[in-house]
Amino acid sequence: MQAQLIALDWGTSSLRAYKLGPAGVVLEQRSLAWGIMHLPSEPRVIAGVHCSDGFELAFDAACGDWLDAAPTLPVIACGMVGSAQGWSEAAYRNTPVDVASLGQALHRVRSLRGVDVHIVPGVIEQVGLPNVMRGEETQVLGVLQGLGVDGLIGLPGSHSKWVEVVEGCITHFDTFMTGELFAVLSKHSILGRTQQPCEHFQAEAFDRGVHVALSTDGERGVLSTLFSARTLGLTGALAPDQQPDYLSGLLIGHELAGLPGSAKHTPIVLVGAAPLCARYQRALALCGFAHVSLAQEATERGLWQLAVAAGLTQPVSEA
């Protein structure tokens, strides 16, 4: 099957590269640790030029051999690569925004190979406190194209996003720093002193954390309940290897408590790493959210659809 597109999901900590064939089928994929904050630094020759630029080096490592074999393959990229700290800044689009229309607003950067990398713009909401996303907008499109669902899309991660979509438009979204806060508290606070890692998911401890976040104690807020991750250990109510999952459930529970009550009757689609989505699916059930499903390959599908909209490649019926 002949390749038609190179698609890059280029974030802060990693770079995922996909070689896509007709209809966006994944022919080959790679994952490298070359996120925009961890770029390679050892110089090498690219296209006959001695190069020390980290973005060029990472791009060449990710898909240089694919382009050697097919130099005219179009390239599209989403994520933090388009941020102010990225390879080249792709301006935000304001909400409400039709996510499919982002394919008409791609930002181009010319690589040393002479290949244009087409970068997907991020999305910004400036009603009230500003909110931004880069990469999630592409996943949202992938969910819509794959499932045809309007409703609420959850994207768990270091900075979890909850995106409201109406008739193909991102109308509102919220960000929760749940994953990053868990990491900071576990590694750099007193809460981590008594924790012990566990190979197995401690479901009872996780559920307890979610319930505390939803209880009358949780109404005082996350700053009030956090210390219970230590005191329940000190009083013998939580074993050291239960404390990490308790803290995880507590933080996720507070995150979900911040969603609008009407969301309990709205279709919810989760996008992200399977183990993390499983935690969120469990917590959502405990919180009374009944209509929850998981999406697969949302990024790849979204990048393919944006490339089609931009004329970089063709739908299968026109190929």
PDB file of C-alpha atoms in Angstrom:
ATOM      1  CA  MET A   1       0.000   0.000   0.000  1.00  0.00           C
ATOM      2  CA  GLN A   2       1.503   3.310  -1.096  1.00  0.00           C
ATOM      3  CA  ALA A   3       2.154   6.035   1.468  1.00  0.00           C
ATOM      4  CA  GLN A   4       0.243   9.282   1.002  1.00  0.00           C
ATOM      5  CA  LEU A   5       1.047  11.385   4.076  1.00  0.00           C
ATOM      6  CA  ILE A   6       3.473  11.786   6.966  1.00  0.00           C
ATOM      7  CA  ALA A   7       1.629  12.894  10.100  1.00  0.00           C
ATOM      8  CA  LEU A   8       3.420  14.123  13.239  1.00  0.00           C
ATOM      9  CA  ASP A   9       2.038  14.455  16.754  1.00  0.00           C
ATOM     10  CA  TRP A  10       4.784  16.610  18.244  1.00  0.00           C
ATOM     11  CA  GLY A  11       4.311  17.550  21.874  1.00  0.00           C
ATOM     12  CA  THR A  12       6.333  18.736  24.832  1.00  0.00           C
ATOM     13  CA  SER A  13       7.897  15.408  25.784  1.00  0.00           C
ATOM     14  CA  SER A  14       7.541  13.147  22.738  1.00  0.00           C
ATOM     15  CA  LEU A  15       7.311  12.997  18.972  1.00  0.00           C
ATOM     16  CA  ARG A  16       5.068  10.429  17.304  1.00  0.00           C
ATOM     17  CA  ALA A  17       5.376   9.933  13.570  1.00  0.00           C
ATOM     18  CA  TYR A  18       2.882   8.113  11.345  1.00  0.00           C
ATOM     19  CA  LYS A  19       3.222   7.073   7.714  1.00  0.00           C
ATOM     20  CA  LEU A  20      -0.325   6.991   6.405  1.00  0.00           C
ATOM     21  CA  GLY A  21      -1.724   5.276   3.343  1.00  0.00           C
ATOM     22  CA  PRO A  22      -5.091   5.623   1.534  1.00  0.00           C
ATOM     23  CA  ALA A  23      -7.987   6.646   3.800  1.00  0.00           C
ATOM     24  CA  GLY A  24      -5.465   7.379   6.539  1.00  0.00           C
ATOM     25  CA  VAL A  25      -4.581   3.778   7.330  1.00  0.00           C
ATOM     26  CA  VAL A  26      -1.413   3.610   9.452  1.00  0.00           C
ATOM     27  CA  LEU A  27       1.348   1.880   7.490  1.00  0.00           C
ATOM     28  CA  GLU A  28       4.131   2.531  10.001  1.00  0.00           C
ATOM     29  CA  GLN A  29       4.532   4.489  13.216  1.00  0.00           C
ATOM     30  CA  ARG A  30       7.324   5.575  15.535  1.00  0.00           C
ATOM     31  CA  SER A  31       7.637   7.208  18.920  1.00  0.00           C
ATOM     32  CA  LEU A  32      10.710   9.216  19.877  1.00  0.00           C
ATOM     33  CA  ALA A  33      11.617  11.078  23.058  1.00  0.00           C
ATOM     34  CA  TRP A  34      12.292  14.253  21.053  1.00  0.00           C
ATOM     35  CA  GLY A  35       9.528  16.533  22.353  1.00  0.00           C
ATOM     36  CA  ILE A  36      10.072  20.257  21.928  1.00  0.00           C
ATOM     37  CA  MET A  37      11.639  20.479  25.394  1.00  0.00           C
ATOM     38  CA  HIS A  38      13.967  17.507  24.836  1.00  0.00           C
ATOM     39  CA  LEU A  39      15.424  17.952  21.355  1.00  0.00           C
ATOM     40  CA  PRO A  40      18.567  16.198  20.078  1.00  0.00           C
ATOM     41  CA  SER A  41      21.750  18.240  20.219  1.00  0.00           C
ATOM     42  CA  GLU A  42      24.412  16.209  18.426  1.00  0.00           C
ATOM     43  CA  PRO A  43      25.050  17.852  15.021  1.00  0.00           C
ATOM     44  CA  ARG A  44      24.892  15.846  11.828  1.00  0.00           C
ATOM     45  CA  VAL A  45      24.618  16.382   8.085  1.00  0.00           C
ATOM     46  CA  ILE A  46      21.083  16.728   6.696  1.00  0.00           C
ATOM     47  CA  ALA A  47      20.527  17.222   2.970  1.00  0.00           C
ATOM     48  CA  GLY A  48      24.215  18.038   2.575  1.00  0.00           C
ATOM     49  CA  VAL A  49      24.168  20.711   5.294  1.00  0.00           C
ATOM     50  CA  HIS A  50      25.910  20.478   8.676  1.00  0.00           C
ATOM     51  CA  CYS A  51      22.994  20.955  11.062  1.00  0.00           C
ATOM     52  CA  SER A  52      22.749  21.594  14.814  1.00  0.00           C
ATOM     53  CA  ASP A  53      19.120  22.773  14.960  1.00  0.00           C
ATOM     54  CA  GLY A  54      17.192  20.489  17.317  1.00  0.00           C
ATOM     55  CA  PHE A  55      13.934  20.622  15.381  1.00  0.00           C
ATOM     56  CA  GLU A  56      15.623  19.703  12.109  1.00  0.00           C
ATOM     57  CA  LEU A  57      17.515  16.873  13.825  1.00  0.00           C
ATOM     58  CA  ALA A  58      14.356  15.479  15.436  1.00  0.00           C
ATOM     59  CA  PHE A  59      12.380  15.776  12.206  1.00  0.00           C
ATOM     60  CA  ASP A  60      15.068  13.929  10.297  1.00  0.00           C
ATOM     61  CA  ALA A  61      15.270  11.205  12.947  1.00  0.00           C
ATOM     62  CA  ALA A  62      11.503  10.734  12.874  1.00  0.00           C
ATOM     63  CA  CYS A  63      10.893  10.473   9.165  1.00  0.00           C
ATOM     64  CA  GLY A  64      14.081  11.194   7.179  1.00  0.00           C
ATOM     65  CA  ASP A  65      14.222   7.673   5.736  1.00  0.00           C
ATOM     66  CA  TRP A  66      10.556   7.875   4.733  1.00  0.00           C
ATOM     67  CA  LEU A  67      11.308  11.069   2.826  1.00  0.00           C
ATOM     68  CA  ASP A  68      14.439   9.516   1.297  1.00  0.00           C
ATOM     69  CA  ALA A  69      12.186   6.853  -0.216  1.00  0.00           C
ATOM     70  CA  ALA A  70       9.386   9.286  -1.158  1.00  0.00           C
ATOM     71  CA  PRO A  71      10.648  12.904  -1.214  1.00  0.00           C
ATOM     72  CA  THR A  72       7.290  14.356  -2.308  1.00  0.00           C
ATOM     73  CA  LEU A  73       5.254  12.982   0.593  1.00  0.00           C
ATOM     74  CA  PRO A  74       3.338  15.849   2.256  1.00  0.00           C
ATOM     75  CA  VAL A  75       3.909  16.401   5.970  1.00  0.00           C
ATOM     76  CA  ILE A  76       1.435  17.663   8.566  1.00  0.00           C
ATOM     77  CA  ALA A  77       2.075  18.204  12.288  1.00  0.00           C
ATOM     78  CA  CYS A  78       0.065  19.117  15.346  1.00  0.00           C
ATOM     79  CA  GLY A  79       0.893  19.904  18.962  1.00  0.00           C
ATOM     80  CA  MET A  80       3.426  22.078  20.756  1.00  0.00           C
ATOM     81  CA  VAL A  81       5.646  22.152  17.660  1.00  0.00           C
ATOM     82  CA  GLY A  82       3.459  25.099  16.645  1.00  0.00           C
ATOM     83  CA  SER A  83       3.819  26.971  19.945  1.00  0.00           C
ATOM     84  CA  ALA A  84       5.950  30.031  20.639  1.00  0.00           C
ATOM     85  CA  GLN A  85       8.603  27.610  21.956  1.00  0.00           C
ATOM     86  CA  GLY A  86       8.180  25.289  18.966  1.00  0.00           C
ATOM     87  CA  TRP A  87       9.687  25.061  15.518  1.00  0.00           C
ATOM     88  CA  SER A  88       7.539  27.872  14.143  1.00  0.00           C
ATOM     89  CA  GLU A  89       4.521  29.493  15.757  1.00  0.00           C
ATOM     90  CA  ALA A  90       1.085  28.742  14.315  1.00  0.00           C
ATOM     91  CA  ALA A  91      -1.363  31.403  15.505  1.00  0.00           C
ATOM     92  CA  TYR A  92      -4.292  30.359  17.676  1.00  0.00           C
ATOM     93  CA  ARG A  93      -7.846  30.316  16.327  1.00  0.00           C
ATOM     94  CA  ASN A  94     -10.561  31.708  18.579  1.00  0.00           C
ATOM     95  CA  THR A  95     -13.558  29.772  19.844  1.00  0.00           C
ATOM     96  CA  PRO A  96     -16.090  28.964  18.642  1.00  0.00           C
ATOM     97  CA  VAL A  97     -14.206  27.249  15.851  1.00  0.00           C
ATOM     98  CA  ASP A  98     -15.190  24.607  13.319  1.00  0.00           C
ATOM     99  CA  VAL A  99     -12.382  22.094  13.827  1.00  0.00           C
ATOM    100  CA  ALA A 100     -12.554  20.862  10.242  1.00  0.00           C
ATOM    101  CA  SER A 101     -11.835  24.427   9.057  1.00  0.00           C
ATOM    102  CA  LEU A 102      -8.420  24.338  10.721  1.00  0.00           C
ATOM    103  CA  GLY A 103      -7.200  22.525   7.620  1.00  0.00           C
ATOM    104  CA  GLN A 104      -7.557  25.841   5.789  1.00  0.00           C
ATOM    105  CA  ALA A 105      -5.305  27.639   8.272  1.00  0.00           C
ATOM    106  CA  LEU A 106      -2.171  25.493   8.388  1.00  0.00           C
ATOM    107  CA  HIS A 107       1.144  27.236   9.045  1.00  0.00           C
ATOM    108  CA  ARG A 108       4.127  26.193   6.916  1.00  0.00           C
ATOM    109  CA  VAL A 109       7.765  25.860   7.876  1.00  0.00           C
ATOM    110  CA  ARG A 110      10.358  24.814   5.301  1.00  0.00           C
ATOM    111  CA  SER A 111      12.747  22.085   6.431  1.00  0.00           C
ATOM    112  CA  LEU A 112      16.378  21.691   5.347  1.00  0.00           C
ATOM    113  CA  ARG A 113      15.210  18.888   3.095  1.00  0.00           C
ATOM    114  CA  GLY A 114      13.101  21.409   1.190  1.00  0.00           C
ATOM    115  CA  VAL A 115       9.924  19.775   2.483  1.00  0.00           C
ATOM    116  CA  ASP A 116       7.171  21.982   3.903  1.00  0.00           C
ATOM    117  CA  VAL A 117       5.888  20.920   7.323  1.00  0.00           C
ATOM    118  CA  HIS A 118       2.265  22.070   7.642  1.00  0.00           C
ATOM    119  CA  ILE A 119       1.490  22.879  11.299  1.00  0.00           C
ATOM    120  CA  VAL A 120      -2.035  22.822  12.690  1.00  0.00           C
ATOM    121  CA  PRO A 121      -2.976  25.975  14.623  1.00  0.00           C
ATOM    122  CA  GLY A 122      -4.025  25.727  18.255  1.00  0.00           C
ATOM    123  CA  VAL A 123      -7.295  27.005  19.700  1.00  0.00           C
ATOM    124  CA  ILE A 124      -7.782  29.781  22.266  1.00  0.00           C
ATOM    125  CA  GLU A 125     -10.809  30.730  24.327  1.00  0.00           C
ATOM    126  CA  GLN A 126     -10.794  34.285  25.644  1.00  0.00           C
ATOM    127  CA  VAL A 127     -14.116  34.399  27.479  1.00  0.00           C
ATOM    128  CA  GLY A 128     -13.308  34.808  31.170  1.00  0.00           C
ATOM    129  CA  LEU A 129      -9.937  33.309  32.061  1.00  0.00           C
ATOM    130  CA  PRO A 130      -8.128  32.460  28.803  1.00  0.00           C
ATOM    131  CA  ASN A 131      -7.614  28.822  27.860  1.00  0.00           C
ATOM    132  CA  VAL A 132      -5.489  27.273  25.111  1.00  0.00           C
ATOM    133  CA  MET A 133      -4.907  23.918  23.457  1.00  0.00           C
ATOM    134  CA  ARG A 134      -2.433  22.560  20.927  1.00  0.00           C
ATOM    135  CA  GLY A 135      -2.884  19.056  19.588  1.00  0.00           C
ATOM    136  CA  GLU A 136      -6.184  18.358  21.318  1.00  0.00           C
ATOM    137  CA  GLU A 137      -8.105  20.150  18.553  1.00  0.00           C
ATOM    138  CA  THR A 138      -6.793  17.541  16.114  1.00  0.00           C
ATOM    139  CA  GLN A 139      -7.883  14.706  18.407  1.00  0.00           C
ATOM    140  CA  VAL A 140     -11.321  16.294  18.684  1.00  0.00           C
ATOM    141  CA  LEU A 141     -11.657  16.244  14.910  1.00  0.00           C
ATOM    142  CA  GLY A 142     -10.542  12.611  14.867  1.00  0.00           C
ATOM    143  CA  VAL A 143     -13.274  11.738  17.362  1.00  0.00           C
ATOM    144  CA  LEU A 144     -15.926  13.573  15.362  1.00  0.00           C
ATOM    145  CA  GLN A 145     -14.902  11.959  12.086  1.00  0.00           C
ATOM    146  CA  GLY A 146     -14.654   8.510  13.618  1.00  0.00           C
ATOM    147  CA  LEU A 147     -17.775   8.520  15.777  1.00  0.00           C
ATOM    148  CA  GLY A 148     -19.859  11.457  14.625  1.00  0.00           C
ATOM    149  CA  VAL A 149     -20.555  12.475  18.219  1.00  0.00           C
ATOM    150  CA  ASP A 150     -21.419  15.924  19.523  1.00  0.00           C
ATOM    151  CA  GLY A 151     -21.116  16.307  23.247  1.00  0.00           C
ATOM    152  CA  LEU A 152     -18.214  16.356  25.678  1.00  0.00           C
ATOM    153  CA  ILE A 153     -14.757  15.046  24.806  1.00  0.00           C
ATOM    154  CA  GLY A 154     -12.342  14.320  27.639  1.00  0.00           C
ATOM    155  CA  LEU A 155      -8.607  14.222  27.016  1.00  0.00           C
ATOM    156  CA  PRO A 156      -6.888  13.041  30.220  1.00  0.00           C
ATOM    157  CA  GLY A 157      -3.203  13.806  30.673  1.00  0.00           C
ATOM    158  CA  SER A 158      -0.781  16.124  32.408  1.00  0.00           C
ATOM    159  CA  HIS A 159      -3.143  18.966  31.526  1.00  0.00           C
ATOM    160  CA  SER A 160      -6.526  17.323  31.043  1.00  0.00           C
ATOM    161  CA  LYS A 161      -8.927  19.002  28.642  1.00  0.00           C
ATOM    162  CA  TRP A 162     -12.715  18.817  28.576  1.00  0.00           C
ATOM    163  CA  VAL A 163     -14.043  20.061  25.256  1.00  0.00           C
ATOM    164  CA  GLU A 164     -17.647  20.907  24.449  1.00  0.00           C
ATOM    165  CA  VAL A 165     -18.473  20.294  20.782  1.00  0.00           C
ATOM    166  CA  VAL A 166     -21.678  21.411  19.060  1.00  0.00           C
ATOM    167  CA  GLU A 167     -22.271  20.656  15.373  1.00  0.00           C
ATOM    168  CA  GLY A 168     -18.579  20.151  14.726  1.00  0.00           C
ATOM    169  CA  CYS A 169     -17.502  23.341  16.527  1.00  0.00           C
ATOM    170  CA  ILE A 170     -15.437  23.665  19.686  1.00  0.00           C
ATOM    171  CA  THR A 171     -17.626  26.035  21.694  1.00  0.00           C
ATOM    172  CA  HIS A 172     -15.927  25.830  25.109  1.00  0.00           C
ATOM    173  CA  PHE A 173     -13.175  23.924  26.913  1.00  0.00           C
ATOM    174  CA  ASP A 174     -11.599  23.684  30.355  1.00  0.00           C
ATOM    175  CA  THR A 175      -8.117  22.618  31.436  1.00  0.00           C
ATOM    176  CA  PHE A 176      -7.281  20.769  34.660  1.00  0.00           C
ATOM    177  CA  MET A 177      -3.609  20.337  35.659  1.00  0.00           C
ATOM    178  CA  THR A 178      -4.432  16.997  37.287  1.00  0.00           C
ATOM    179  CA  GLY A 179      -1.619  14.851  35.924  1.00  0.00           C
ATOM    180  CA  GLU A 180       1.094  17.425  36.544  1.00  0.00           C
ATOM    181  CA  LEU A 181      -0.189  18.125  40.047  1.00  0.00           C
ATOM    182  CA  PHE A 182      -0.157  14.387  40.838  1.00  0.00           C
ATOM    183  CA  ALA A 183       3.463  14.157  39.686  1.00  0.00           C
ATOM    184  CA  VAL A 184       4.567  17.225  41.640  1.00  0.00           C
ATOM    185  CA  LEU A 185       2.824  16.145  44.844  1.00  0.00           C
ATOM    186  CA  SER A 186       4.154  12.592  44.608  1.00  0.00           C
ATOM    187  CA  LYS A 187       7.746  13.614  43.924  1.00  0.00           C
ATOM    188  CA  HIS A 188       8.217  16.965  45.631  1.00  0.00           C
ATOM    189  CA  SER A 189       5.829  17.190  48.588  1.00  0.00           C
ATOM    190  CA  ILE A 190       5.335  15.613  51.993  1.00  0.00           C
ATOM    191  CA  LEU A 191       2.622  13.409  50.491  1.00  0.00           C
ATOM    192  CA  GLY A 192       5.217  11.412  48.603  1.00  0.00           C
ATOM    193  CA  ARG A 193       7.304  10.616  51.677  1.00  0.00           C
ATOM    194  CA  THR A 194       5.041   7.765  52.824  1.00  0.00           C
ATOM    195  CA  GLN A 195       3.986   6.515  49.382  1.00  0.00           C
ATOM    196  CA  GLN A 196       5.271   3.279  47.916  1.00  0.00           C
ATOM    197  CA  PRO A 197       4.776   2.362  44.251  1.00  0.00           C
ATOM    198  CA  CYS A 198       2.634  -0.669  43.491  1.00  0.00           C
ATOM    199  CA  GLU A 199       2.661  -2.809  40.358  1.00  0.00           C
ATOM    200  CA  HIS A 200      -1.081  -3.386  40.591  1.00  0.00           C
ATOM    201  CA  PHE A 201      -3.915  -0.869  40.475  1.00  0.00           C
ATOM    202  CA  GLN A 202      -5.346  -0.380  43.948  1.00  0.00           C
ATOM    203  CA  ALA A 203      -8.986  -0.021  42.934  1.00  0.00           C
ATOM    204  CA  GLU A 204     -10.420   0.279  46.455  1.00  0.00           C
ATOM    205  CA  ALA A 205      -8.026   3.090  47.355  1.00  0.00           C
ATOM    206  CA  PHE A 206      -8.693   4.875  44.050  1.00  0.00           C
ATOM    207  CA  ASP A 207     -12.466   4.651  44.567  1.00  0.00           C
ATOM    208  CA  ARG A 208     -12.054   5.986  48.104  1.00  0.00           C
ATOM    209  CA  GLY A 209     -10.245   9.032  46.740  1.00  0.00           C
ATOM    210  CA  VAL A 210     -12.997   9.708  44.225  1.00  0.00           C
ATOM    211  CA  HIS A 211     -15.686   9.402  46.917  1.00  0.00           C
ATOM    212  CA  VAL A 212     -13.853  11.808  49.222  1.00  0.00           C
ATOM    213  CA  ALA A 213     -13.699  14.392  46.429  1.00  0.00           C
ATOM    214  CA  LEU A 214     -17.467  14.029  45.944  1.00  0.00           C
ATOM    215  CA  SER A 215     -18.300  14.049  49.668  1.00  0.00           C
ATOM    216  CA  THR A 216     -19.126  16.935  51.963  1.00  0.00           C
ATOM    217  CA  ASP A 217     -15.427  16.987  52.879  1.00  0.00           C
ATOM    218  CA  GLY A 218     -14.662  17.500  49.186  1.00  0.00           C
ATOM    219  CA  GLU A 219     -16.933  20.527  49.061  1.00  0.00           C
ATOM    220  CA  ARG A 220     -14.211  22.473  50.883  1.00  0.00           C
ATOM    221  CA  GLY A 221     -12.003  21.960  47.835  1.00  0.00           C
ATOM    222  CA  VAL A 222      -8.919  20.063  46.805  1.00  0.00           C
ATOM    223  CA  LEU A 223      -6.613  22.120  49.055  1.00  0.00           C
ATOM    224  CA  SER A 224      -8.555  20.875  52.058  1.00  0.00           C
ATOM    225  CA  THR A 225      -8.708  17.182  51.132  1.00  0.00           C
ATOM    226  CA  LEU A 226      -5.141  16.740  49.833  1.00  0.00           C
ATOM    227  CA  PHE A 227      -3.638  16.290  53.290  1.00  0.00           C
ATOM    228  CA  SER A 228      -5.812  13.224  53.806  1.00  0.00           C
ATOM    229  CA  ALA A 229      -3.436  11.368  51.449  1.00  0.00           C
ATOM    230  CA  ARG A 230      -0.947  11.635  54.332  1.00  0.00           C
ATOM    231  CA  THR A 231      -3.203  11.406  57.393  1.00  0.00           C
ATOM    232  CA  LEU A 232      -5.019   8.282  56.218  1.00  0.00           C
ATOM    233  CA  GLY A 233      -1.599   6.681  56.001  1.00  0.00           C
ATOM    234  CA  LEU A 234      -0.523   7.929  59.407  1.00  0.00           C
ATOM    235  CA  THR A 235      -3.674   6.496  61.010  1.00  0.00           C
ATOM    236  CA  GLY A 236      -3.301   3.141  59.278  1.00  0.00           C
ATOM    237  CA  ALA A 237      -6.347   3.543  57.053  1.00  0.00           C
ATOM    238  CA  LEU A 238      -4.223   3.434  53.887  1.00  0.00           C
ATOM    239  CA  ALA A 239      -1.192   1.244  53.299  1.00  0.00           C
ATOM    240  CA  PRO A 240       1.838   2.938  51.674  1.00  0.00           C
ATOM    241  CA  ASP A 241       1.204   1.171  48.360  1.00  0.00           C
ATOM    242  CA  GLN A 242      -2.445   2.328  48.378  1.00  0.00           C
ATOM    243  CA  GLN A 243      -1.629   5.997  48.802  1.00  0.00           C
ATOM    244  CA  PRO A 244      -0.650   6.789  45.174  1.00  0.00           C
ATOM    245  CA  ASP A 245      -3.935   5.452  43.801  1.00  0.00           C
ATOM    246  CA  TYR A 246      -5.882   7.186  46.566  1.00  0.00           C
ATOM    247  CA  LEU A 247      -4.237  10.482  45.580  1.00  0.00           C
ATOM    248  CA  SER A 248      -4.969   9.758  41.916  1.00  0.00           C
ATOM    249  CA  GLY A 249      -8.646   9.121  42.658  1.00  0.00           C
ATOM    250  CA  LEU A 250      -8.860  12.202  44.867  1.00  0.00           C
ATOM    251  CA  LEU A 251      -7.465  14.518  42.172  1.00  0.00           C
ATOM    252  CA  ILE A 252      -9.486  12.982  39.341  1.00  0.00           C
ATOM    253  CA  GLY A 253     -12.606  13.128  41.515  1.00  0.00           C
ATOM    254  CA  HIS A 254     -12.097  16.850  42.118  1.00  0.00           C
ATOM    255  CA  GLU A 255     -11.531  17.340  38.389  1.00  0.00           C
ATOM    256  CA  LEU A 256     -14.787  15.601  37.499  1.00  0.00           C
ATOM    257  CA  ALA A 257     -16.639  17.529  40.209  1.00  0.00           C
ATOM    258  CA  GLY A 258     -15.711  20.637  38.233  1.00  0.00           C
ATOM    259  CA  LEU A 259     -17.663  19.494  35.169  1.00  0.00           C
ATOM    260  CA  PRO A 260     -21.150  20.943  34.644  1.00  0.00           C
ATOM    261  CA  GLY A 261     -23.973  18.865  36.103  1.00  0.00           C
ATOM    262  CA  SER A 262     -25.657  18.696  32.703  1.00  0.00           C
ATOM    263  CA  ALA A 263     -22.701  16.651  31.435  1.00  0.00           C
ATOM    264  CA  LYS A 264     -24.093  13.606  33.275  1.00  0.00           C
ATOM    265  CA  HIS A 265     -26.703  13.348  30.537  1.00  0.00           C
ATOM    266  CA  THR A 266     -24.324  14.128  27.667  1.00  0.00           C
ATOM    267  CA  PRO A 267     -22.379  11.575  25.582  1.00  0.00           C
ATOM    268  CA  ILE A 268     -18.746  11.614  26.728  1.00  0.00           C
ATOM    269  CA  VAL A 269     -15.842  10.330  24.655  1.00  0.00           C
ATOM    270  CA  LEU A 270     -12.407   9.813  26.228  1.00  0.00           C
ATOM    271  CA  VAL A 271      -9.184  10.113  24.239  1.00  0.00           C
ATOM    272  CA  GLY A 272      -5.754   9.190  25.554  1.00  0.00           C
ATOM    273  CA  ALA A 273      -3.549   6.451  26.947  1.00  0.00           C
ATOM    274  CA  ALA A 274      -5.620   3.358  27.700  1.00  0.00           C
ATOM    275  CA  PRO A 275      -4.602   2.899  31.377  1.00  0.00           C
ATOM    276  CA  LEU A 276      -5.342   6.544  32.185  1.00  0.00           C
ATOM    277  CA  CYS A 277      -8.644   6.511  30.290  1.00  0.00           C
ATOM    278  CA  ALA A 278      -9.621   3.390  32.252  1.00  0.00           C
ATOM    279  CA  ARG A 279      -9.127   5.340  35.492  1.00  0.00           C
ATOM    280  CA  TYR A 280     -11.249   8.186  34.197  1.00  0.00           C
ATOM    281  CA  GLN A 281     -13.938   5.822  32.948  1.00  0.00           C
ATOM    282  CA  ARG A 282     -14.093   4.220  36.404  1.00  0.00           C
ATOM    283  CA  ALA A 283     -14.232   7.601  38.146  1.00  0.00           C
ATOM    284  CA  LEU A 284     -16.903   8.891  35.765  1.00  0.00           C
ATOM    285  CA  ALA A 285     -19.088   5.889  36.582  1.00  0.00           C
ATOM    286  CA  LEU A 286     -18.673   6.594  40.309  1.00  0.00           C
ATOM    287  CA  CYS A 287     -19.671  10.210  39.635  1.00  0.00           C
ATOM    288  CA  GLY A 288     -22.853   9.182  37.835  1.00  0.00           C
ATOM    289  CA  PHE A 289     -21.819   9.819  34.227  1.00  0.00           C
ATOM    290  CA  ALA A 290     -23.616   7.083  32.302  1.00  0.00           C
ATOM    291  CA  HIS A 291     -22.718   7.583  28.634  1.00  0.00           C
ATOM    292  CA  VAL A 292     -18.946   7.161  28.334  1.00  0.00           C
ATOM    293  CA  SER A 293     -17.004   5.609  25.439  1.00  0.00           C
ATOM    294  CA  LEU A 294     -13.368   5.448  24.333  1.00  0.00           C
ATOM    295  CA  ALA A 295     -11.918   6.629  21.015  1.00  0.00           C
ATOM    296  CA  GLN A 296      -8.973   5.016  19.251  1.00  0.00           C
ATOM    297  CA  GLU A 297      -6.454   6.582  16.833  1.00  0.00           C
ATOM    298  CA  ALA A 298      -8.039  10.024  17.178  1.00  0.00           C
ATOM    299  CA  THR A 299      -4.817  11.904  16.381  1.00  0.00           C
ATOM    300  CA  GLU A 300      -4.080   9.965  13.217  1.00  0.00           C
ATOM    301  CA  ARG A 301      -7.655  10.334  11.969  1.00  0.00           C
ATOM    302  CA  GLY A 302      -7.701  14.040  12.763  1.00  0.00           C
ATOM    303  CA  LEU A 303      -4.400  14.732  11.001  1.00  0.00           C
ATOM    304  CA  TRP A 304      -5.606  12.804   7.956  1.00  0.00           C
ATOM    305  CA  GLN A 305      -8.847  14.799   7.789  1.00  0.00           C
ATOM    306  CA  LEU A 306      -7.005  18.115   8.126  1.00  0.00           C
ATOM    307  CA  ALA A 307      -4.587  17.097   5.370  1.00  0.00           C
ATOM    308  CA  VAL A 308      -7.536  16.251   3.107  1.00  0.00           C
ATOM    309  CA  ALA A 309      -9.177  19.599   3.897  1.00  0.00           C
ATOM    310  CA  ALA A 310      -5.897  21.372   3.055  1.00  0.00           C
ATOM    311  CA  GLY A 311      -5.537  19.523  -0.245  1.00  0.00           C
ATOM    312  CA  LEU A 312      -2.318  17.823   0.873  1.00  0.00           C
ATOM    313  CA  THR A 313      -3.804  14.418   0.101  1.00  0.00           C
ATOM    314  CA  GLN A 314      -7.031  13.029  -1.296  1.00  0.00           C
ATOM    315  CA  PRO A 315      -9.947  11.066   0.113  1.00  0.00           C
ATOM    316  CA  VAL A 316      -9.857   7.415  -0.888  1.00  0.00           C
ATOM    317  CA  SER A 317     -12.712   7.882  -3.371  1.00  0.00           C
ATOM    318  CA  GLU A 318     -10.640  10.443  -5.306  1.00  0.00           C
ATOM    319  CA  ALA A 319      -7.264   8.750  -5.068  1.00  0.00           C
TER     320      ALA A 319
END
